[in-house]
XYZ file of C-alpha atoms in Angstrom:
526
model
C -126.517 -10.190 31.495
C -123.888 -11.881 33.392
C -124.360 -12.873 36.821
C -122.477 -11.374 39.781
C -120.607 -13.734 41.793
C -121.287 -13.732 45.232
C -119.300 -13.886 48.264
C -120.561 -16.918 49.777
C -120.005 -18.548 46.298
C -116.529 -17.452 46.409
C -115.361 -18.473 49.436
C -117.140 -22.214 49.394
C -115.321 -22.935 46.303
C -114.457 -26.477 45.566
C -110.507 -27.559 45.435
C -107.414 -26.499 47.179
C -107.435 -23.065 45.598
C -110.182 -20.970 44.561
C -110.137 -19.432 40.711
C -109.467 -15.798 41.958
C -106.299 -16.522 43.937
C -104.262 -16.880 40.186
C -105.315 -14.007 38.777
C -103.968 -12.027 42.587
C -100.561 -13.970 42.578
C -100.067 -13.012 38.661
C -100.890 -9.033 39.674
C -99.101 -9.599 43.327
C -96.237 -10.910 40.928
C -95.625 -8.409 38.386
C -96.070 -5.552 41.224
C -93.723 -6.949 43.301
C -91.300 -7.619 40.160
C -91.831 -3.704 39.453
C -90.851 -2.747 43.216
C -88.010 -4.975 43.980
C -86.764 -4.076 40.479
C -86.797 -0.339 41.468
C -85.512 -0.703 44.811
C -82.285 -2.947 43.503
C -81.774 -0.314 41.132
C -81.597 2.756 44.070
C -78.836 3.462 45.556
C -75.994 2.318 42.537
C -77.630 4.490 40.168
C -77.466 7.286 42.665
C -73.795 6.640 43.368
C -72.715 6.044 39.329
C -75.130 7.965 37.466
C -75.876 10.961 39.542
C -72.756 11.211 40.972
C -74.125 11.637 44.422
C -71.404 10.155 47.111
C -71.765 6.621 48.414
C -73.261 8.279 52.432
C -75.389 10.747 50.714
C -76.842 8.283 48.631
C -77.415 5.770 51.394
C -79.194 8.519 53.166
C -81.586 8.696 50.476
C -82.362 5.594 49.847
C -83.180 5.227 53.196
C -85.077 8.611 52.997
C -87.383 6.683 49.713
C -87.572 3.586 51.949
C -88.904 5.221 55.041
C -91.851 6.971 53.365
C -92.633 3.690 50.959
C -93.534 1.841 54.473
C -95.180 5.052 56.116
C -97.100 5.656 53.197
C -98.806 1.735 53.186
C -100.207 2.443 56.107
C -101.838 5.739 54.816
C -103.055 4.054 51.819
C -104.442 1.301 53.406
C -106.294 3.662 56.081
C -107.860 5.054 52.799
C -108.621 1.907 51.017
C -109.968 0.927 54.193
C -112.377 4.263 54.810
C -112.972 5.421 50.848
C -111.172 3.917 48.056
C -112.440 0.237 48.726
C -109.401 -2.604 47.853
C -109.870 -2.225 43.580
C -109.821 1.595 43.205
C -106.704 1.751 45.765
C -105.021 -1.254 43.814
C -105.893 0.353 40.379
C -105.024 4.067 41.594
C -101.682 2.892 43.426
C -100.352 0.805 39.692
C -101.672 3.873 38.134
C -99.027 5.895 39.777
C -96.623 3.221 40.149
C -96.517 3.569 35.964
C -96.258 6.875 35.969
C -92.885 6.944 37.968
C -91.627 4.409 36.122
C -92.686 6.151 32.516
C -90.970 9.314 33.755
C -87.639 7.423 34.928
C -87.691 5.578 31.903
C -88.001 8.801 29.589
C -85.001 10.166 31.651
C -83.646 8.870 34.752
C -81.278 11.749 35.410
C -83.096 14.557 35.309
C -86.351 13.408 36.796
C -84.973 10.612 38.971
C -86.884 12.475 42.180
C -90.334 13.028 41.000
C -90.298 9.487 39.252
C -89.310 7.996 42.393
C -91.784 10.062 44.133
C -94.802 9.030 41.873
C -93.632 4.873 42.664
C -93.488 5.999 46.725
C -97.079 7.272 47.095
C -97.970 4.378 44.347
C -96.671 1.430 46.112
C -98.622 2.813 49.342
C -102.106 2.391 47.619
C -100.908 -0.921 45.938
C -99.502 -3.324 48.660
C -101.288 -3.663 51.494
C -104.415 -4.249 49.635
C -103.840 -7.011 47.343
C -102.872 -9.087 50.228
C -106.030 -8.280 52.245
C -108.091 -8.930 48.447
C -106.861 -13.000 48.723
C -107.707 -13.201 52.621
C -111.358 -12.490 51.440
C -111.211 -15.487 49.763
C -111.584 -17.487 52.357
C -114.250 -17.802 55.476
C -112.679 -16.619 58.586
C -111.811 -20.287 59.691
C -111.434 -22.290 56.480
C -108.073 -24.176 56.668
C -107.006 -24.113 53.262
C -106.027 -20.162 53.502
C -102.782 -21.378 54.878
C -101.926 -23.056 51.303
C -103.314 -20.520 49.439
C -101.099 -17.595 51.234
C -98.329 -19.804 50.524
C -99.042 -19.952 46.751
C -99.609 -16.289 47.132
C -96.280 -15.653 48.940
C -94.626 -17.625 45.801
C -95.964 -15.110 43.759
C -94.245 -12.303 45.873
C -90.962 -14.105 45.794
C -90.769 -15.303 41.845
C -91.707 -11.490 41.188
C -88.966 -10.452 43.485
C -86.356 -13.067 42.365
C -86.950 -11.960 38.624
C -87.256 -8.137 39.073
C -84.366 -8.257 41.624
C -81.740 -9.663 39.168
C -83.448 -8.311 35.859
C -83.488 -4.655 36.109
C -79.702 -4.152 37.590
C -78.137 -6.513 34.941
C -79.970 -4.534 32.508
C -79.070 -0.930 33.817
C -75.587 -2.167 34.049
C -75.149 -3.562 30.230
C -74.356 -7.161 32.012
C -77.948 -8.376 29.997
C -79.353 -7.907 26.730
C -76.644 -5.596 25.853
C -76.116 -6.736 22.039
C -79.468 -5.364 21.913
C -80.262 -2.334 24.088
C -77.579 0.776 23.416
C -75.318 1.637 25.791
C -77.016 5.064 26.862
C -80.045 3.486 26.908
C -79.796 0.765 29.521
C -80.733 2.820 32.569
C -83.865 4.054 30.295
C -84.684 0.326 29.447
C -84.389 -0.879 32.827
C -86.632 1.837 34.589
C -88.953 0.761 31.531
C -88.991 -2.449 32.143
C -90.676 -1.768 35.840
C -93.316 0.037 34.055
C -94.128 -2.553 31.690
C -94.320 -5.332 34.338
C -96.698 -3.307 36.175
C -99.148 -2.581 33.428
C -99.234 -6.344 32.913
C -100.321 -6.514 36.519
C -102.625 -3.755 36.061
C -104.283 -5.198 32.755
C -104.321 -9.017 34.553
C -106.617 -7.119 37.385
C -108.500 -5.193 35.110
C -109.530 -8.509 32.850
C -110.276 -11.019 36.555
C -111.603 -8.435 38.222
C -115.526 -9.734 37.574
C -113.747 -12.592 38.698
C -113.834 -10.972 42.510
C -117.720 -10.588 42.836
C -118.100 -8.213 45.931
C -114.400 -8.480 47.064
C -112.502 -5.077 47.563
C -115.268 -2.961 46.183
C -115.887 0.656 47.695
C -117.283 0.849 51.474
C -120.507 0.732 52.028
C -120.893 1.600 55.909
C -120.948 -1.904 57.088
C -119.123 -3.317 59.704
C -116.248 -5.680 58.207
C -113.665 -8.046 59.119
C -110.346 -7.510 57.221
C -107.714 -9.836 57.195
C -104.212 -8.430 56.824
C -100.679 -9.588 56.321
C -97.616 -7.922 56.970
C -94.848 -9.105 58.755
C -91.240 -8.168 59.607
C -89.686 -10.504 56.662
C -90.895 -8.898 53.226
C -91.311 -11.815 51.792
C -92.433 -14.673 53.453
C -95.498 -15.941 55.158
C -96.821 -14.424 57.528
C -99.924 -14.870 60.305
C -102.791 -13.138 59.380
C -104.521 -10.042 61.471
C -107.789 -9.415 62.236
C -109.424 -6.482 62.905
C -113.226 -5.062 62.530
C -113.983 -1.640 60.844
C -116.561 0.061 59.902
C -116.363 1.217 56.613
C -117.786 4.917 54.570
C -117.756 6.164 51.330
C -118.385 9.177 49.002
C -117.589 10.230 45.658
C -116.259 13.904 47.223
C -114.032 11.549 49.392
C -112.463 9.197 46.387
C -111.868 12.584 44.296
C -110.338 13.929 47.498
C -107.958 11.311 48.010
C -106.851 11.106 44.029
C -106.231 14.565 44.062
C -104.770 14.757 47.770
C -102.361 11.852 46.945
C -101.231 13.872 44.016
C -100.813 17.014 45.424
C -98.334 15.736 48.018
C -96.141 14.210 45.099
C -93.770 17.351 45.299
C -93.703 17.394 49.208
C -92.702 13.748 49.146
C -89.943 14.858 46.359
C -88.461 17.618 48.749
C -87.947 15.508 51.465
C -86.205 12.705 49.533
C -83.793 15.042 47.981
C -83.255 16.982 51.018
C -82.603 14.484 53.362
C -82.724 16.264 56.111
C -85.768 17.336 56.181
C -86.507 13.765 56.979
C -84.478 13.816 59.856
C -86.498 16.373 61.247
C -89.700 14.656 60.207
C -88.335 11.393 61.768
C -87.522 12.977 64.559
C -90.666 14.903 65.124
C -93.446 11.642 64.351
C -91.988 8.831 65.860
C -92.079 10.918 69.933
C -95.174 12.184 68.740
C -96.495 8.686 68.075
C -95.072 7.150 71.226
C -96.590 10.079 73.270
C -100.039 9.646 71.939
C -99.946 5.871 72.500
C -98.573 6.268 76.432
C -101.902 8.496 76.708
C -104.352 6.027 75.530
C -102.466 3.622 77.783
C -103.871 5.659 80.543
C -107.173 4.528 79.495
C -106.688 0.963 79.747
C -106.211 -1.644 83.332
C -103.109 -2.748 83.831
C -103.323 -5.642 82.041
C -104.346 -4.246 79.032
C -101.182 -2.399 79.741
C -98.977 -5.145 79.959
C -99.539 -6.111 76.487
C -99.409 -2.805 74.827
C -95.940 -3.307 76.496
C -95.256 -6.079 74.999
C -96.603 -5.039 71.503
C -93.712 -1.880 71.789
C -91.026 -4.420 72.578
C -91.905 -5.988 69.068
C -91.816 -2.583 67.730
C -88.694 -1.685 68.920
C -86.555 -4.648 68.104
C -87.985 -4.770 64.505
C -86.699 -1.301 63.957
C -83.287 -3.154 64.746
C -83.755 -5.982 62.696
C -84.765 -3.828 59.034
C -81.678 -0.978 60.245
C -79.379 -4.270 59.434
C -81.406 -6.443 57.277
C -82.303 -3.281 54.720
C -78.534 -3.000 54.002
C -79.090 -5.344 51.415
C -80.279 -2.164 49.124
C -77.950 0.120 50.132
C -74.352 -0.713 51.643
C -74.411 -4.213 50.345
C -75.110 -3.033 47.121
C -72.499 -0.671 46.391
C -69.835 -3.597 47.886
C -71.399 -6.495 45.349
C -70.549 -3.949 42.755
C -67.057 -3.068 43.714
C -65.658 -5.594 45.560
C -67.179 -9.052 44.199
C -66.325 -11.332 41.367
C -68.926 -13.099 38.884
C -68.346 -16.592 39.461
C -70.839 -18.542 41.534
C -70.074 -21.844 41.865
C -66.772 -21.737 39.601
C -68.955 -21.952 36.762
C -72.025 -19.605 36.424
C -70.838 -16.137 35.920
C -73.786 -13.681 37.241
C -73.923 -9.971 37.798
C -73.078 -9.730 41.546
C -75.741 -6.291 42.403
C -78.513 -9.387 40.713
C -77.272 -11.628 43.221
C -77.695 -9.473 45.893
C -80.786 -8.264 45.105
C -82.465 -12.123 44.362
C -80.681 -14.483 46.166
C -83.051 -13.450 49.958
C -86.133 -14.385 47.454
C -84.069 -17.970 46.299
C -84.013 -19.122 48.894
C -87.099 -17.996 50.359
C -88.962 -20.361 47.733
C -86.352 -22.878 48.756
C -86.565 -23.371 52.015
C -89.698 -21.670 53.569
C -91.579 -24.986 53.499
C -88.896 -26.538 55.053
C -89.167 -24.132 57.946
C -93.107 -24.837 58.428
C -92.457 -28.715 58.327
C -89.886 -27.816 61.448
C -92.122 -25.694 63.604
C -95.132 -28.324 62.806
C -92.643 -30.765 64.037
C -91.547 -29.390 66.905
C -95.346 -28.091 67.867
C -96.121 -32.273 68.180
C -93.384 -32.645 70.101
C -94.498 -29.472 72.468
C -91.185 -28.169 71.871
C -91.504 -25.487 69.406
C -90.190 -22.143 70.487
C -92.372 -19.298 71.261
C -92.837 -16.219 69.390
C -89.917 -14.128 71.442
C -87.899 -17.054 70.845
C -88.437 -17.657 67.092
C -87.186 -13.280 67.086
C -84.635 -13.438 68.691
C -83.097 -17.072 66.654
C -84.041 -14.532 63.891
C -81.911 -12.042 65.214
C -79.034 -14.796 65.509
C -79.231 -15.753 62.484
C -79.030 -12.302 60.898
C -76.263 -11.793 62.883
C -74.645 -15.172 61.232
C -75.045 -13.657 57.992
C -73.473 -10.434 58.519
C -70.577 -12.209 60.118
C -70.194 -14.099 57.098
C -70.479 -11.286 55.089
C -67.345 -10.347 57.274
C -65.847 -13.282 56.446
C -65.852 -12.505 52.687
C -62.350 -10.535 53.234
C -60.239 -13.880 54.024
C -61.665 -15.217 50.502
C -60.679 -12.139 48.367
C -57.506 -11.877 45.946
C -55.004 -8.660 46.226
C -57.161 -6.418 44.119
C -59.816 -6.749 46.898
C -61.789 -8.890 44.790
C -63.958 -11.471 46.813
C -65.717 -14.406 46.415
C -69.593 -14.631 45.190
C -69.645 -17.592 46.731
C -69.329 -16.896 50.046
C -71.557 -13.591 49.838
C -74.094 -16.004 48.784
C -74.294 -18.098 51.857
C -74.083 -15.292 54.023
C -77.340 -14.621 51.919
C -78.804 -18.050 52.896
C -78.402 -17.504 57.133
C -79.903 -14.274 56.537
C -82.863 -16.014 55.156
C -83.096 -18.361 57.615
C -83.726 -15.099 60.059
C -86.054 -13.740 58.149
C -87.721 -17.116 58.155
C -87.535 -17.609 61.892
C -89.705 -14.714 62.558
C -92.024 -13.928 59.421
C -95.178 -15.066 61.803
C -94.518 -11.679 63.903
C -96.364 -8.275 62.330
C -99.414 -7.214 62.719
C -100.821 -10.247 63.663
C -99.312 -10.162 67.054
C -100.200 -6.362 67.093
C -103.542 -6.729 66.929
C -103.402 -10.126 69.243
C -102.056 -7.421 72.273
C -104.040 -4.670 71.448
C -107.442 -3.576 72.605
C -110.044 -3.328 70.017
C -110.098 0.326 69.981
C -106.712 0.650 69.368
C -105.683 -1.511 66.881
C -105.571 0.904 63.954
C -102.982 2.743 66.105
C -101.168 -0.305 66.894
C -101.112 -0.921 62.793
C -100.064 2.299 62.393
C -97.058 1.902 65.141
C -95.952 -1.112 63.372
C -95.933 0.434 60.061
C -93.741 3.608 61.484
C -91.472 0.981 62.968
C -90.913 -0.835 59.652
C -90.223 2.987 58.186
C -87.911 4.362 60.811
C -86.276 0.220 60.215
C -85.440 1.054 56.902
C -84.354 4.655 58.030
C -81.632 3.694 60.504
C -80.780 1.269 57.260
C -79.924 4.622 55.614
C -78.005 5.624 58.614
C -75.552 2.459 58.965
C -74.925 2.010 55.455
C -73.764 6.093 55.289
C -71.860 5.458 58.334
C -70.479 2.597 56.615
C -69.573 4.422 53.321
C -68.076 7.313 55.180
C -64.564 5.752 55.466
C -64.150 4.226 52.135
C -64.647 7.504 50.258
C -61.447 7.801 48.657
C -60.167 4.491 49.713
C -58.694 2.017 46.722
C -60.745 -1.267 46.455
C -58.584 -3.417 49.003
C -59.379 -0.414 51.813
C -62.862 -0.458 50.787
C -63.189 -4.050 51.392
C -61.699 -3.707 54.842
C -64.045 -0.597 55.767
C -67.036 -2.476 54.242
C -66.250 -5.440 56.560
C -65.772 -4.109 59.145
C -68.665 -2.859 59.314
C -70.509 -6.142 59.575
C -68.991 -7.535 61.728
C -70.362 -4.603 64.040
C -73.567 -5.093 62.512
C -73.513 -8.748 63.128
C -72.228 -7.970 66.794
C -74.930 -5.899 67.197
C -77.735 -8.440 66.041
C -76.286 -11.215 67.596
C -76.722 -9.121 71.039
C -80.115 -8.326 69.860
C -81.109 -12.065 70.016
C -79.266 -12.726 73.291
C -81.525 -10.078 74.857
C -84.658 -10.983 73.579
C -83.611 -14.791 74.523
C -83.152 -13.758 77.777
C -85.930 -11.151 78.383
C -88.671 -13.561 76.584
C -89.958 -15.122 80.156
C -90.873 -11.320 80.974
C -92.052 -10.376 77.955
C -94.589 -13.980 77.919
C -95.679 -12.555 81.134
C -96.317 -9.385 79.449
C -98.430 -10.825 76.584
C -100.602 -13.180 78.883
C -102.943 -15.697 77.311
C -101.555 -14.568 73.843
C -99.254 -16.808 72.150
């Protein structure tokens, strides 16, 4: 009989990486491949194969968005109490399939419920993986810094792939000598689904591999190690919290059949957008209400920080309303209003572009970026944390200006230049990298112990109602350019980013010039 590995085994494991961390980034990979894939895919199929107009499908997408984020918090709350890490993994991948089967079988006719199967999917699959490689390490061992950075490769190559693959392939650019022309949308919703039963199978077949890690509850206390931050997809500081952890076969049943039956609630309130408005508008007072009462509990200083951790909260939701156009506005303009040449030479689809170049040059420059801070920490001139946001905000407002900027390099037709949409691209990165340490790790840093899981929860609604004010500026955006010929849709497009880039660049001037109070506000932590 072969011997369980233990814990203690696992984590004093010889070597940069231990053996386990491949078999996570190949499953982390393919997942991530699968989602970005979908999400790329969004709102130009709405607009050109369902016919839906450019606001309504903006709305949408930001409606699917909103609950993907909402829902990781749920399904982590369950992997945490029930499910254990593997069963939440396994069940989330499960679904994830499903939607993808049923939009591959027919994408027009069940384009909701598929879509609704991959929401309540990707909230039992991604925040556990993650917290599966930080028990790889002990608490203090210095090589989890490399090995999240191997991990966060993982996300990116999956993301860089899936982001460029699925959208040529939907839109015949790919593989079209081979795949029929009413069959592309089929083949690309397909192709998610296959990419995330290789994930599934490379779990299944490592997951002995794992020993004790991410198996059910058990009632002991535990420290879990999580990492989310406001950039997607690059590295963030990990969070620590302690939990205590129960489990019961009545309870796992529960939550399969509970996370099923909510499939045509979820469905509703995509299609009918506004029934998201009205649950939008209802949870996020609600949650701020709650959290101003357990306030009351605390000493002022305590206080302060919660403070301080709602600041975060609140300029994040800024950041993702702009930063999320990427799968909505931005989108529809790289398919209307861009050419294929990048670099006068390499003709690419420009929706694969837009999708995969933020994940470029992620694995391109995020090392550079941690060389710079290390640099500047020796000098004792890095920036602090409220610093770092609000460069990122800068920068993101560089981008969008640039993104502006792509009207005084387009021909008559209102054709304009890859090129330059690519760069904008890069400055947007460099946000993104600026301020992937901040997430929960600076939520549960400023929270009292007893209220971290609402702090995590905060954060999480922030990131959903981010990517819900996404769905509102790109359908303010597409409002105007309707009926408009392509010149007049470049113009209304532009426009529009250079308010968005207005608006971000006064983000970061704010939060440059409030960080002194804010420090104050967060105390001892850095």
């Amino acid at each position: 009989m072969e011997k369980t590995i233990s814990l203690s085994e696992i984590q004093n494991f010889k070597g940069k990486y231990p053996k386990q961390l491949w078999a996570l980034f190949f499953s982390e990979m393919w997942e991530r491949f699968c989602f970005y894939g979908m999400r790329g895919m969004l709102t130009y199929f709405m607009v050109t194969q369902l016919f839906m107009k450019d606001d309504v499908a903006q709305l949408q997408y930001g409606a699917t968005q909103a609950f993907v984020y909402a829902f990781t918090f749920i399904g982590g709350l369950f992997a945490d109490k029930i499910l254990g890490f593997r069963k939440s993994l396994f069940w989330g991948g499960l679904l994830m399939i499903t939607g993808s089967l049923i939009l591959a079988y027919d994408p027009h006719q069940f384009f909701f419920l598929g879509i609704s199967f991959t929401i309540i999917g990707t909230g039992f699959f991604k925040p556990n993986i993650s917290t599966m490689v930080g028990s790889l390490y002990h608490k203090n061992d210095v090589r989890r810094d490399s090995g999240f950075s191997v991990f966060y490769a993982g996300i990116n190559v999956g993301a860089l792939l899936g982001g460029y693959a699925c959208i040529a392939i939907g839109k015949g650019q790919i593989f079209n000598e081979y795949i029929p022309a009413n069959l592309t949308w089929n083949v690309a919703f397909g192709l998610a689904a296959v990419v995330m039963t290789i994930s599934l199978i490379t779990f299944l077949f490592t997951q002995k591999q794992m020993g004790p890690i991410g198996l059910p509850p058990n009632g002991e206390e535990f420290e879990e190690v999580i990492f989310e931050g406001i950039g997607a997809n690059s590295k963030t500081e990990p969070a620590v919290i302690t939990q205590k952890k129960q489990s019961s076969l009545l309870g796992t049943y529960g939550v399969y059949l509970g996370s099923l039956a909510i499939i045509p609630v979820i469905m509703i309130m995509v299609k009918k957008t506004e029934y998201t408005n009205w649950f939008m508008l209802i949870v996020g007072p609600a949650a701020l209400i709650y959290v101003f009462y357990e306030m009351m509990k605390y000493n002022w200083a305590e206080r302060k920080k919660l403070c301080a951790a709602l600041i975060f909260i609140f300029f994040s939701i800024i950041f993702f309303g702009i930063y999320e156009q990427s799968g909505g506005s931005l989108s529809l303009f790289a398919a209307r209003n861009l050419n294929d040449s990048l670099l006068g030479a390499i003709h690419l689809d420009p929706n694969g572009v837009n999708n995969s170049a933020n994940s470029l040059f992620v694995i391109i420059f995020a090392f550079v970026f941690s060389i710079v801070w290390i640099a500047l920490a020796k000098k004792k001139i890095e920036p602090n944390t409220i610093i770092k946001f609000g460069l990122g905000f800068l920068f993101l407002g560089g981008g969008y200006y640039i993104f502006y900027a792509t009207r005084f390099f387009a021909n008559i037709q209102g054709i304009a230049s890859l090129d330059v949409f690519t760069v904008a691209y890069l400055v947007v990165t460099f946000g993104e990298l600026c301020l992937s340490p901040i997430g929960l790790s600076i939520m549960t840093k400023l929270s009292p112990r007893k209220l971290q899981g609402v702090m995590m929860g905060m954060w999480f609604l922030g990131s959903a109602y981010g990517q819900y004010v996404a769905g509102i500026l790109g359908a303010g955006l597409s409002k105007g350019a309707e009926a408009d010929s392509l010149p007049q849709k470049l113009i209304t497009y532009t426009d529009g980013y250079k308010q968005l880039a207005i608006y971000a660049i006064i983000a970061g001037v704010i939060l440059i010039v409030i960080s002194p109070l804010v420090k104050k506000l967060m105390q001892e932590v850095r």
